[in-house]
């Protein structure tokens, strides 16, 4: 045989000797930040993994490989642009395991003014049955072509003991489409802990997920994947472990949270942990130590830091509070006059949205009906709740710099709760006095309407409306106020009620 022929034959034999890997799980996305993301998947053959990526689905010219030979892959990609869509494919040993136009991720926007952030939230969803599928299908139908920026799971993600096989059916086989495109964060539920009898983070939960313990996505590093924080588009998220981490005020989680919240300058703050501080659903926040301790030991810190929203599950229903502050006792001691900053329903179409303009207040949501329903206590509903529904479903959030809109979407696709929190603090972009008048610029929101007020001095407290009904015409609105002639004047812009 000719020497070249022998060489070609040898190369062919080598190629055929490589085992062909097939995809067993994912891909799924973790630890998204403005410039980085982690792409995870599982294969049947242990090899090194590579992610190819680029801003066009047809041109995946960048690549990042992991040197680790494994079946579980977590490839960290750095050097990305913020708020940018990247398409990707996963490979092992030159063989493509997954690719296509439906494989893409978006990096996090920075804290500056940006578009609305969509978050899908599932609690206690791990039943792996038609109810879980129905809740997912209802959300996908509701979302349509709207991209979901983040997905949050509130614990008990895989029944009954959080094994790897249960995670496969309850999470990876249940939500494959959204997991390929939307980074997932979670908090730890009691059922996630049943796979390991110790309190040593030996559960599959910690193998499956890769959380930012080192502050990779913003926030103060916690040094633990059990509790951590991250930033996304002007929203600060705090995920706590109410199941297996010490819940006392002198514990490490409490000390870290205090530091993290003190350093937080985000416009919105959302906390999540599994054991709801207020519930009368299938669990009772008056009786169970996990729930009582989270309420008594953590809510004072949460509320003092101005956290806007607390998301929990554990009870298999939907419960949503008024805008609250200062209720840390048993349900019988709840007094709306003392503990509700706003005792209305928070519905823009009802009593009106909650408004936080330098004022305190936190809304507490129990969204634990992502996979099944439970019973309720004899004294259901909890008096702190504005809305309580024994219905399967999920929570959907849309967050802009000035407003948070939430809905509870049930399994039939019906909106069964709606509330909004407004933060109408506006930021001026510039002010100038010219012969033509006073030119004002401020950051505005599409569809917004604004009123301009004037005062001779800040102490007078005598603000006079200069003009109102000013429509938003651009991300930075400009208004030339003619005929202004004052020795000095102060101006204030307000968002007009939606
Ligand atoms: Fe639970």
PDB file of C-alpha atoms in Angstrom, residues 289-402:
ATOM      1  CA  UNK A 289     -40.037  26.486  63.404  1.00  0.00           C
ATOM      2  CA  UNK A 290     -38.509  26.996  59.922  1.00  0.00           C
ATOM      3  CA  UNK A 291     -41.191  29.517  58.989  1.00  0.00           C
ATOM      4  CA  UNK A 292     -41.347  31.209  62.394  1.00  0.00           C
ATOM      5  CA  UNK A 293     -37.569  31.616  62.575  1.00  0.00           C
ATOM      6  CA  UNK A 294     -37.288  33.078  59.079  1.00  0.00           C
ATOM      7  CA  UNK A 295     -39.993  35.584  59.938  1.00  0.00           C
ATOM      8  CA  UNK A 296     -38.674  36.557  63.368  1.00  0.00           C
ATOM      9  CA  UNK A 297     -34.963  36.518  62.616  1.00  0.00           C
ATOM     10  CA  UNK A 298     -34.718  37.643  58.999  1.00  0.00           C
ATOM     11  CA  UNK A 299     -37.678  39.918  58.248  1.00  0.00           C
ATOM     12  CA  UNK A 300     -36.443  42.812  60.435  1.00  0.00           C
ATOM     13  CA  UNK A 301     -33.224  42.858  58.406  1.00  0.00           C
ATOM     14  CA  UNK A 302     -35.033  42.351  55.088  1.00  0.00           C
ATOM     15  CA  UNK A 303     -37.450  45.194  55.759  1.00  0.00           C
ATOM     16  CA  UNK A 304     -34.865  47.607  57.187  1.00  0.00           C
ATOM     17  CA  UNK A 305     -32.901  47.188  53.955  1.00  0.00           C
ATOM     18  CA  UNK A 306     -35.944  48.091  51.859  1.00  0.00           C
ATOM     19  CA  UNK A 307     -36.310  44.691  50.160  1.00  0.00           C
ATOM     20  CA  UNK A 308     -39.277  45.023  47.827  1.00  0.00           C
ATOM     21  CA  UNK A 309     -40.419  41.455  47.344  1.00  0.00           C
ATOM     22  CA  UNK A 310     -39.944  38.139  49.164  1.00  0.00           C
ATOM     23  CA  UNK A 311     -40.677  34.934  47.227  1.00  0.00           C
ATOM     24  CA  UNK A 312     -41.311  31.625  48.964  1.00  0.00           C
ATOM     25  CA  UNK A 313     -43.089  28.315  48.545  1.00  0.00           C
ATOM     26  CA  UNK A 314     -43.482  25.272  50.825  1.00  0.00           C
ATOM     27  CA  UNK A 315     -47.253  25.726  51.040  1.00  0.00           C
ATOM     28  CA  UNK A 316     -48.854  24.414  47.871  1.00  0.00           C
ATOM     29  CA  UNK A 317     -51.044  27.354  47.062  1.00  0.00           C
ATOM     30  CA  UNK A 318     -50.724  31.017  46.105  1.00  0.00           C
ATOM     31  CA  UNK A 319     -50.794  33.713  48.789  1.00  0.00           C
ATOM     32  CA  UNK A 320     -49.777  37.352  48.375  1.00  0.00           C
ATOM     33  CA  UNK A 321     -49.557  39.965  51.106  1.00  0.00           C
ATOM     34  CA  UNK A 322     -50.335  43.646  51.343  1.00  0.00           C
ATOM     35  CA  UNK A 323     -47.372  46.038  51.371  1.00  0.00           C
ATOM     36  CA  UNK A 324     -46.114  45.208  54.863  1.00  0.00           C
ATOM     37  CA  UNK A 325     -43.716  46.307  57.520  1.00  0.00           C
ATOM     38  CA  UNK A 326     -43.055  45.233  61.089  1.00  0.00           C
ATOM     39  CA  UNK A 327     -45.181  42.118  61.591  1.00  0.00           C
ATOM     40  CA  UNK A 328     -42.985  39.423  63.081  1.00  0.00           C
ATOM     41  CA  UNK A 329     -45.454  37.765  65.461  1.00  0.00           C
ATOM     42  CA  UNK A 330     -48.181  35.177  65.080  1.00  0.00           C
ATOM     43  CA  UNK A 331     -51.045  35.738  62.659  1.00  0.00           C
ATOM     44  CA  UNK A 332     -53.476  36.667  65.455  1.00  0.00           C
ATOM     45  CA  UNK A 333     -51.352  39.733  66.201  1.00  0.00           C
ATOM     46  CA  UNK A 334     -51.522  41.050  62.640  1.00  0.00           C
ATOM     47  CA  UNK A 335     -53.117  44.489  62.576  1.00  0.00           C
ATOM     48  CA  UNK A 336     -53.514  46.127  59.169  1.00  0.00           C
ATOM     49  CA  UNK A 337     -53.386  49.563  60.763  1.00  0.00           C
ATOM     50  CA  UNK A 338     -50.014  48.789  62.313  1.00  0.00           C
ATOM     51  CA  UNK A 339     -48.441  46.378  59.825  1.00  0.00           C
ATOM     52  CA  UNK A 340     -49.753  47.337  56.393  1.00  0.00           C
ATOM     53  CA  UNK A 341     -47.921  50.270  54.822  1.00  0.00           C
ATOM     54  CA  UNK A 342     -50.605  50.000  52.144  1.00  0.00           C
ATOM     55  CA  UNK A 343     -53.590  47.794  52.937  1.00  0.00           C
ATOM     56  CA  UNK A 344     -55.039  47.990  49.417  1.00  0.00           C
ATOM     57  CA  UNK A 345     -54.804  45.225  46.859  1.00  0.00           C
ATOM     58  CA  UNK A 346     -51.926  46.806  44.930  1.00  0.00           C
ATOM     59  CA  UNK A 347     -53.772  46.183  41.667  1.00  0.00           C
ATOM     60  CA  UNK A 348     -53.433  49.057  39.168  1.00  0.00           C
ATOM     61  CA  UNK A 349     -56.920  48.117  37.979  1.00  0.00           C
ATOM     62  CA  UNK A 350     -58.257  47.939  41.556  1.00  0.00           C
ATOM     63  CA  UNK A 351     -57.149  49.945  44.591  1.00  0.00           C
ATOM     64  CA  UNK A 352     -54.063  51.145  42.711  1.00  0.00           C
ATOM     65  CA  UNK A 353     -50.436  50.123  42.664  1.00  0.00           C
ATOM     66  CA  UNK A 354     -48.305  50.217  45.793  1.00  0.00           C
ATOM     67  CA  UNK A 355     -46.004  53.230  45.761  1.00  0.00           C
ATOM     68  CA  UNK A 356     -42.590  53.192  47.379  1.00  0.00           C
ATOM     69  CA  UNK A 357     -40.983  56.571  47.083  1.00  0.00           C
ATOM     70  CA  UNK A 358     -38.342  56.528  49.776  1.00  0.00           C
ATOM     71  CA  UNK A 359     -40.886  54.730  51.963  1.00  0.00           C
ATOM     72  CA  UNK A 360     -40.634  51.195  53.373  1.00  0.00           C
ATOM     73  CA  UNK A 361     -42.726  48.168  52.537  1.00  0.00           C
ATOM     74  CA  UNK A 362     -42.322  44.580  51.374  1.00  0.00           C
ATOM     75  CA  UNK A 363     -44.715  42.298  49.515  1.00  0.00           C
ATOM     76  CA  UNK A 364     -44.562  38.594  50.446  1.00  0.00           C
ATOM     77  CA  UNK A 365     -45.574  35.969  47.900  1.00  0.00           C
ATOM     78  CA  UNK A 366     -46.125  32.259  48.461  1.00  0.00           C
ATOM     79  CA  UNK A 367     -45.982  30.671  45.021  1.00  0.00           C
ATOM     80  CA  UNK A 368     -45.873  26.990  45.951  1.00  0.00           C
ATOM     81  CA  UNK A 369     -48.424  25.584  43.524  1.00  0.00           C
ATOM     82  CA  UNK A 370     -46.137  25.028  40.535  1.00  0.00           C
ATOM     83  CA  UNK A 371     -46.743  21.278  40.569  1.00  0.00           C
ATOM     84  CA  UNK A 372     -49.550  20.401  42.945  1.00  0.00           C
ATOM     85  CA  UNK A 373     -52.072  21.707  45.450  1.00  0.00           C
ATOM     86  CA  UNK A 374     -52.186  21.060  49.177  1.00  0.00           C
ATOM     87  CA  UNK A 375     -54.799  21.586  51.817  1.00  0.00           C
ATOM     88  CA  UNK A 376     -55.224  24.753  53.845  1.00  0.00           C
ATOM     89  CA  UNK A 377     -55.286  25.516  57.568  1.00  0.00           C
ATOM     90  CA  UNK A 378     -58.588  25.888  59.396  1.00  0.00           C
ATOM     91  CA  UNK A 379     -57.921  29.634  59.734  1.00  0.00           C
ATOM     92  CA  UNK A 380     -56.941  30.144  56.066  1.00  0.00           C
ATOM     93  CA  UNK A 381     -56.352  32.734  54.702  1.00  0.00           C
ATOM     94  CA  UNK A 382     -53.546  34.443  56.595  1.00  0.00           C
ATOM     95  CA  UNK A 383     -54.699  37.973  57.579  1.00  0.00           C
ATOM     96  CA  UNK A 384     -51.556  39.543  56.071  1.00  0.00           C
ATOM     97  CA  UNK A 385     -52.609  38.359  52.606  1.00  0.00           C
ATOM     98  CA  UNK A 386     -54.335  40.550  50.052  1.00  0.00           C
ATOM     99  CA  UNK A 387     -54.997  37.568  47.775  1.00  0.00           C
ATOM    100  CA  UNK A 388     -55.068  33.830  48.526  1.00  0.00           C
ATOM    101  CA  UNK A 389     -55.788  31.225  45.848  1.00  0.00           C
ATOM    102  CA  UNK A 390     -55.814  27.454  46.051  1.00  0.00           C
ATOM    103  CA  UNK A 391     -54.885  27.106  42.404  1.00  0.00           C
ATOM    104  CA  UNK A 392     -51.955  25.696  40.487  1.00  0.00           C
ATOM    105  CA  UNK A 393     -49.829  28.242  38.698  1.00  0.00           C
ATOM    106  CA  UNK A 394     -46.720  30.403  38.594  1.00  0.00           C
ATOM    107  CA  UNK A 395     -45.671  33.984  39.216  1.00  0.00           C
ATOM    108  CA  UNK A 396     -44.576  36.312  36.412  1.00  0.00           C
ATOM    109  CA  UNK A 397     -42.641  39.527  37.038  1.00  0.00           C
ATOM    110  CA  UNK A 398     -41.877  42.376  34.651  1.00  0.00           C
ATOM    111  CA  UNK A 399     -39.510  44.905  36.184  1.00  0.00           C
ATOM    112  CA  UNK A 400     -38.545  48.318  34.884  1.00  0.00           C
ATOM    113  CA  UNK A 401     -36.554  50.977  36.712  1.00  0.00           C
ATOM    114  CA  UNK A 402     -39.711  52.656  37.960  1.00  0.00           C
TER     115      UNK A 402
END
